[in-house]
PDB file of C-alpha atoms in Angstrom:
ATOM      1  CA  UNK A 104       8.600  99.211 -39.070  1.00 63.00           C
ATOM      2  CA  UNK A 105      12.168  98.403 -38.199  1.00 75.00           C
ATOM      3  CA  UNK A 106      13.324  99.190 -34.682  1.00 77.00           C
ATOM      4  CA  UNK A 107      16.695 100.613 -33.908  1.00 84.00           C
ATOM      5  CA  UNK A 108      19.257  98.453 -32.099  1.00 84.00           C
ATOM      6  CA  UNK A 109      18.937 100.796 -29.108  1.00 86.00           C
ATOM      7  CA  UNK A 110      15.156 100.262 -28.968  1.00 84.00           C
ATOM      8  CA  UNK A 111      15.634  96.500 -29.190  1.00 86.00           C
ATOM      9  CA  UNK A 112      18.208  96.649 -26.378  1.00 88.00           C
ATOM     10  CA  UNK A 113      15.819  98.655 -24.169  1.00 87.00           C
ATOM     11  CA  UNK A 114      12.991  96.193 -24.886  1.00 88.00           C
ATOM     12  CA  UNK A 115      15.276  93.276 -23.979  1.00 89.00           C
ATOM     13  CA  UNK A 116      16.276  94.971 -20.698  1.00 90.00           C
ATOM     14  CA  UNK A 117      12.601  95.602 -19.792  1.00 89.00           C
ATOM     15  CA  UNK A 118      11.811  91.949 -20.490  1.00 90.00           C
ATOM     16  CA  UNK A 119      14.730  90.809 -18.323  1.00 89.00           C
ATOM     17  CA  UNK A 120      13.602  93.092 -15.459  1.00 89.00           C
ATOM     18  CA  UNK A 121      10.056  91.727 -15.744  1.00 90.00           C
ATOM     19  CA  UNK A 122      11.344  88.149 -15.633  1.00 90.00           C
ATOM     20  CA  UNK A 123      13.533  88.916 -12.618  1.00 88.00           C
ATOM     21  CA  UNK A 124      10.568  90.468 -10.777  1.00 88.00           C
ATOM     22  CA  UNK A 125       8.405  87.419 -11.571  1.00 87.00           C
ATOM     23  CA  UNK A 126      11.138  85.034 -10.407  1.00 89.00           C
ATOM     24  CA  UNK A 127      11.549  87.012  -7.194  1.00 87.00           C
ATOM     25  CA  UNK A 128       7.801  86.857  -6.545  1.00 88.00           C
ATOM     26  CA  UNK A 129       7.768  83.113  -7.295  1.00 87.00           C
ATOM     27  CA  UNK A 130      10.661  82.491  -4.897  1.00 89.00           C
ATOM     28  CA  UNK A 131       8.925  84.489  -2.155  1.00 89.00           C
ATOM     29  CA  UNK A 132       5.759  82.433  -2.628  1.00 89.00           C
ATOM     30  CA  UNK A 133       7.691  79.153  -2.555  1.00 90.00           C
ATOM     31  CA  UNK A 134       9.502  80.220   0.615  1.00 90.00           C
ATOM     32  CA  UNK A 135       6.215  81.195   2.261  1.00 88.00           C
ATOM     33  CA  UNK A 136       4.633  77.843   1.327  1.00 90.00           C
ATOM     34  CA  UNK A 137       7.700  75.974   2.589  1.00 89.00           C
ATOM     35  CA  UNK A 138       7.584  77.809   5.929  1.00 87.00           C
ATOM     36  CA  UNK A 139       3.870  77.038   6.239  1.00 86.00           C
ATOM     37  CA  UNK A 140       4.431  73.322   5.511  1.00 84.00           C
ATOM     38  CA  UNK A 141       7.289  73.185   8.037  1.00 79.00           C
ATOM     39  CA  UNK A 142       5.088  74.808  10.696  1.00 81.00           C
ATOM     40  CA  UNK A 143       2.302  72.295   9.985  1.00 77.00           C
ATOM     41  CA  UNK A 144       4.756  69.410  10.226  1.00 72.00           C
ATOM     42  CA  UNK A 145       6.210  70.703  13.516  1.00 74.00           C
ATOM     43  CA  UNK A 146       2.690  70.880  14.960  1.00 77.00           C
ATOM     44  CA  UNK A 147       1.766  67.367  13.792  1.00 84.00           C
ATOM     45  CA  UNK A 148       2.252  64.322  16.006  1.00 89.00           C
ATOM     46  CA  UNK A 149       2.596  60.653  15.106  1.00 90.00           C
ATOM     47  CA  UNK A 150       1.873  57.457  17.037  1.00 92.00           C
ATOM     48  CA  UNK A 151       4.758  55.085  17.708  1.00 94.00           C
ATOM     49  CA  UNK A 152       3.691  51.594  16.601  1.00 93.00           C
ATOM     50  CA  UNK A 153       5.637  50.074  19.513  1.00 94.00           C
ATOM     51  CA  UNK A 154       4.764  52.156  22.586  1.00 95.00           C
ATOM     52  CA  UNK A 155       1.579  53.782  21.172  1.00 92.00           C
ATOM     53  CA  UNK A 156       2.615  57.238  22.409  1.00 94.00           C
ATOM     54  CA  UNK A 157       2.319  60.474  20.410  1.00 93.00           C
ATOM     55  CA  UNK A 158       5.543  62.137  19.296  1.00 93.00           C
ATOM     56  CA  UNK A 159       6.399  65.175  17.198  1.00 91.00           C
ATOM     57  CA  UNK A 160       7.671  64.422  13.705  1.00 87.00           C
ATOM     58  CA  UNK A 161      11.247  65.197  14.762  1.00 87.00           C
ATOM     59  CA  UNK A 162      11.164  62.247  17.208  1.00 92.00           C
ATOM     60  CA  UNK A 163       9.697  59.747  14.732  1.00 93.00           C
ATOM     61  CA  UNK A 164      11.628  57.379  12.477  1.00 94.00           C
ATOM     62  CA  UNK A 165       9.814  56.377   9.286  1.00 93.00           C
ATOM     63  CA  UNK A 166      11.047  53.122   7.782  1.00 94.00           C
ATOM     64  CA  UNK A 167      12.495  53.263   4.278  1.00 88.00           C
ATOM     65  CA  UNK A 168      10.637  50.313   2.768  1.00 91.00           C
ATOM     66  CA  UNK A 169       7.280  49.992   4.516  1.00 94.00           C
ATOM     67  CA  UNK A 170       6.895  53.533   5.923  1.00 93.00           C
ATOM     68  CA  UNK A 171       5.897  52.301   9.397  1.00 95.00           C
ATOM     69  CA  UNK A 172       6.506  54.909  12.095  1.00 94.00           C
ATOM     70  CA  UNK A 173       8.278  54.406  15.415  1.00 96.00           C
ATOM     71  CA  UNK A 174       9.650  56.745  18.030  1.00 95.00           C
ATOM     72  CA  UNK A 175      13.416  56.817  17.820  1.00 95.00           C
ATOM     73  CA  UNK A 176      13.824  55.487  21.367  1.00 95.00           C
ATOM     74  CA  UNK A 177      11.684  52.374  20.762  1.00 96.00           C
ATOM     75  CA  UNK A 178      13.139  51.715  17.323  1.00 96.00           C
ATOM     76  CA  UNK A 179      16.703  52.025  18.631  1.00 95.00           C
ATOM     77  CA  UNK A 180      15.911  49.674  21.550  1.00 96.00           C
ATOM     78  CA  UNK A 181      14.311  47.139  19.175  1.00 96.00           C
ATOM     79  CA  UNK A 182      17.358  47.078  16.896  1.00 95.00           C
ATOM     80  CA  UNK A 183      19.747  46.854  19.865  1.00 95.00           C
ATOM     81  CA  UNK A 184      17.812  43.888  21.310  1.00 95.00           C
ATOM     82  CA  UNK A 185      17.944  42.062  17.976  1.00 94.00           C
ATOM     83  CA  UNK A 186      21.698  42.624  17.618  1.00 93.00           C
ATOM     84  CA  UNK A 187      22.334  41.537  21.215  1.00 91.00           C
ATOM     85  CA  UNK A 188      20.384  38.353  20.438  1.00 90.00           C
ATOM     86  CA  UNK A 189      22.663  37.773  17.433  1.00 86.00           C
ATOM     87  CA  UNK A 190      19.894  38.405  14.899  1.00 87.00           C
ATOM     88  CA  UNK A 191      21.381  40.415  12.068  1.00 87.00           C
ATOM     89  CA  UNK A 192      20.343  39.031   8.706  1.00 86.00           C
ATOM     90  CA  UNK A 193      16.619  38.873   9.264  1.00 89.00           C
ATOM     91  CA  UNK A 194      15.712  41.837  11.467  1.00 93.00           C
ATOM     92  CA  UNK A 195      12.096  42.396  10.514  1.00 94.00           C
ATOM     93  CA  UNK A 196      10.095  45.555  10.909  1.00 95.00           C
ATOM     94  CA  UNK A 197       8.701  45.666  14.463  1.00 95.00           C
ATOM     95  CA  UNK A 198       5.196  46.327  13.125  1.00 94.00           C
ATOM     96  CA  UNK A 199       3.188  43.166  13.646  1.00 89.00           C
ATOM     97  CA  UNK A 200       2.643  41.274  10.405  1.00 93.00           C
ATOM     98  CA  UNK A 201       5.139  43.343   8.396  1.00 95.00           C
ATOM     99  CA  UNK A 202       7.691  41.160   6.649  1.00 94.00           C
ATOM    100  CA  UNK A 203      10.018  43.945   5.458  1.00 95.00           C
ATOM    101  CA  UNK A 204      13.593  43.523   6.649  1.00 94.00           C
ATOM    102  CA  UNK A 205      15.748  46.281   8.085  1.00 92.00           C
ATOM    103  CA  UNK A 206      18.271  47.803   5.746  1.00 92.00           C
ATOM    104  CA  UNK A 207      21.873  48.197   6.807  1.00 92.00           C
ATOM    105  CA  UNK A 208      21.418  51.959   6.526  1.00 94.00           C
ATOM    106  CA  UNK A 209      18.513  51.893   8.985  1.00 94.00           C
ATOM    107  CA  UNK A 210      20.536  49.852  11.467  1.00 95.00           C
ATOM    108  CA  UNK A 211      23.481  52.229  11.121  1.00 95.00           C
ATOM    109  CA  UNK A 212      21.296  55.325  11.558  1.00 93.00           C
ATOM    110  CA  UNK A 213      19.737  53.974  14.732  1.00 93.00           C
ATOM    111  CA  UNK A 214      22.833  52.407  16.346  1.00 93.00           C
ATOM    112  CA  UNK A 215      25.839  53.847  18.081  1.00 93.00           C
ATOM    113  CA  UNK A 216      29.201  52.948  16.479  1.00 95.00           C
ATOM    114  CA  UNK A 217      29.973  50.074  18.893  1.00 94.00           C
ATOM    115  CA  UNK A 218      26.585  48.429  18.368  1.00 93.00           C
ATOM    116  CA  UNK A 219      26.891  48.838  14.600  1.00 94.00           C
ATOM    117  CA  UNK A 220      30.385  47.274  14.670  1.00 94.00           C
ATOM    118  CA  UNK A 221      28.914  44.263  16.512  1.00 92.00           C
ATOM    119  CA  UNK A 222      26.137  44.094  13.905  1.00 93.00           C
ATOM    120  CA  UNK A 223      28.703  43.998  11.090  1.00 93.00           C
ATOM    121  CA  UNK A 224      30.717  41.359  12.946  1.00 89.00           C
ATOM    122  CA  UNK A 225      27.636  39.141  13.330  1.00 90.00           C
ATOM    123  CA  UNK A 226      26.699  39.657   9.678  1.00 90.00           C
ATOM    124  CA  UNK A 227      30.146  38.599   8.508  1.00 88.00           C
ATOM    125  CA  UNK A 228      30.162  35.537  10.762  1.00 86.00           C
ATOM    126  CA  UNK A 229      26.711  34.504   9.491  1.00 88.00           C
ATOM    127  CA  UNK A 230      27.786  34.897   5.859  1.00 87.00           C
ATOM    128  CA  UNK A 231      30.938  32.847   6.459  1.00 86.00           C
ATOM    129  CA  UNK A 232      28.978  30.100   8.259  1.00 86.00           C
ATOM    130  CA  UNK A 233      26.672  29.831   5.252  1.00 87.00           C
ATOM    131  CA  UNK A 234      29.518  29.594   2.733  1.00 85.00           C
ATOM    132  CA  UNK A 235      30.246  25.902   1.982  1.00 83.00           C
ATOM    133  CA  UNK A 236      33.754  26.873   0.855  1.00 82.00           C
ATOM    134  CA  UNK A 237      34.668  28.517   4.168  1.00 83.00           C
ATOM    135  CA  UNK A 238      36.922  26.834   6.720  1.00 80.00           C
ATOM    136  CA  UNK A 239      38.044  28.206  10.061  1.00 80.00           C
ATOM    137  CA  UNK A 240      41.653  28.137  11.157  1.00 80.00           C
ATOM    138  CA  UNK A 241      42.152  25.118  13.464  1.00 81.00           C
ATOM    139  CA  UNK A 242      44.498  27.018  15.811  1.00 84.00           C
ATOM    140  CA  UNK A 243      42.901  27.876  19.108  1.00 84.00           C
ATOM    141  CA  UNK A 244      41.962  31.576  19.485  1.00 84.00           C
ATOM    142  CA  UNK A 245      42.773  32.339  15.836  1.00 81.00           C
ATOM    143  CA  UNK A 246      39.272  32.972  14.498  1.00 76.00           C
ATOM    144  CA  UNK A 247      40.401  33.544  10.906  1.00 82.00           C
ATOM    145  CA  UNK A 248      38.373  32.138   8.050  1.00 82.00           C
ATOM    146  CA  UNK A 249      39.614  30.936   4.687  1.00 79.00           C
ATOM    147  CA  UNK A 250      37.552  30.616   1.550  1.00 78.00           C
ATOM    148  CA  UNK A 251      38.775  28.382  -1.232  1.00 74.00           C
ATOM    149  CA  UNK A 252      38.047  25.120  -2.954  1.00 70.00           C
ATOM    150  CA  UNK A 253      39.182  21.511  -2.682  1.00 66.00           C
ATOM    151  CA  UNK A 254      41.828  22.068  -5.393  1.00 70.00           C
ATOM    152  CA  UNK A 255      43.788  24.326  -3.024  1.00 66.00           C
ATOM    153  CA  UNK A 256      46.306  22.236  -0.971  1.00 57.00           C
ATOM    154  CA  UNK A 257      46.222  24.505   2.083  1.00 59.00           C
ATOM    155  CA  UNK A 258      42.473  24.605   2.025  1.00 56.00           C
ATOM    156  CA  UNK A 259      42.226  20.823   1.675  1.00 49.00           C
ATOM    157  CA  UNK A 260      44.252  20.409   4.863  1.00 47.00           C
ATOM    158  CA  UNK A 261      41.518  22.183   6.814  1.00 47.00           C
ATOM    159  CA  UNK A 262      38.705  19.966   5.523  1.00 43.00           C
TER     160      UNK A 262
END
C-alpha cells in the first residue's frame, strides 16, 4: 500500500520528535553522570609527594609526563628553587627516582611572570654557551651574543 505524502510527512515528524526526546533524555543522563563525577572528585583527596599532606584535587598539580602528584605550593616552591639555582634545562620531577624533565609549559603554569622570564633568560644563556659558533661581544656590559662561522669577518674578530 502506498502512503500519501501527508502520511509520510506525519510519520517523519513523529520520528523526529521521538529522536529529540531520546536526545534530551541522553543529555540529562550525561549531565547527571558528570555532576556525580565532579562531586566524587571534589570529595577525593590526594597526597603531595613532597610534603606528604592530603589535598583536595583542586590544590593538586598532576605532571604531564609522569603523572606524579604534588600540591601546588610545594611544586611551585620546587620550581622556583631550581630556577634560583640557575637550573633550567634539566629540572627533573621532584619525585625520587623519576627521570622525567619539566616541560616549559609546566614551569610557566607554576611560575609568576618574573620567575618565568628569569627561567627563559637562563635557558637562552645555557643554549648560547653550548653553541660552538656563539661569541659574546667583547665590550664591557654589552652582553650581546653573535652566532656565525669562521668565514664571517666580524665573527672572526671575536674569536
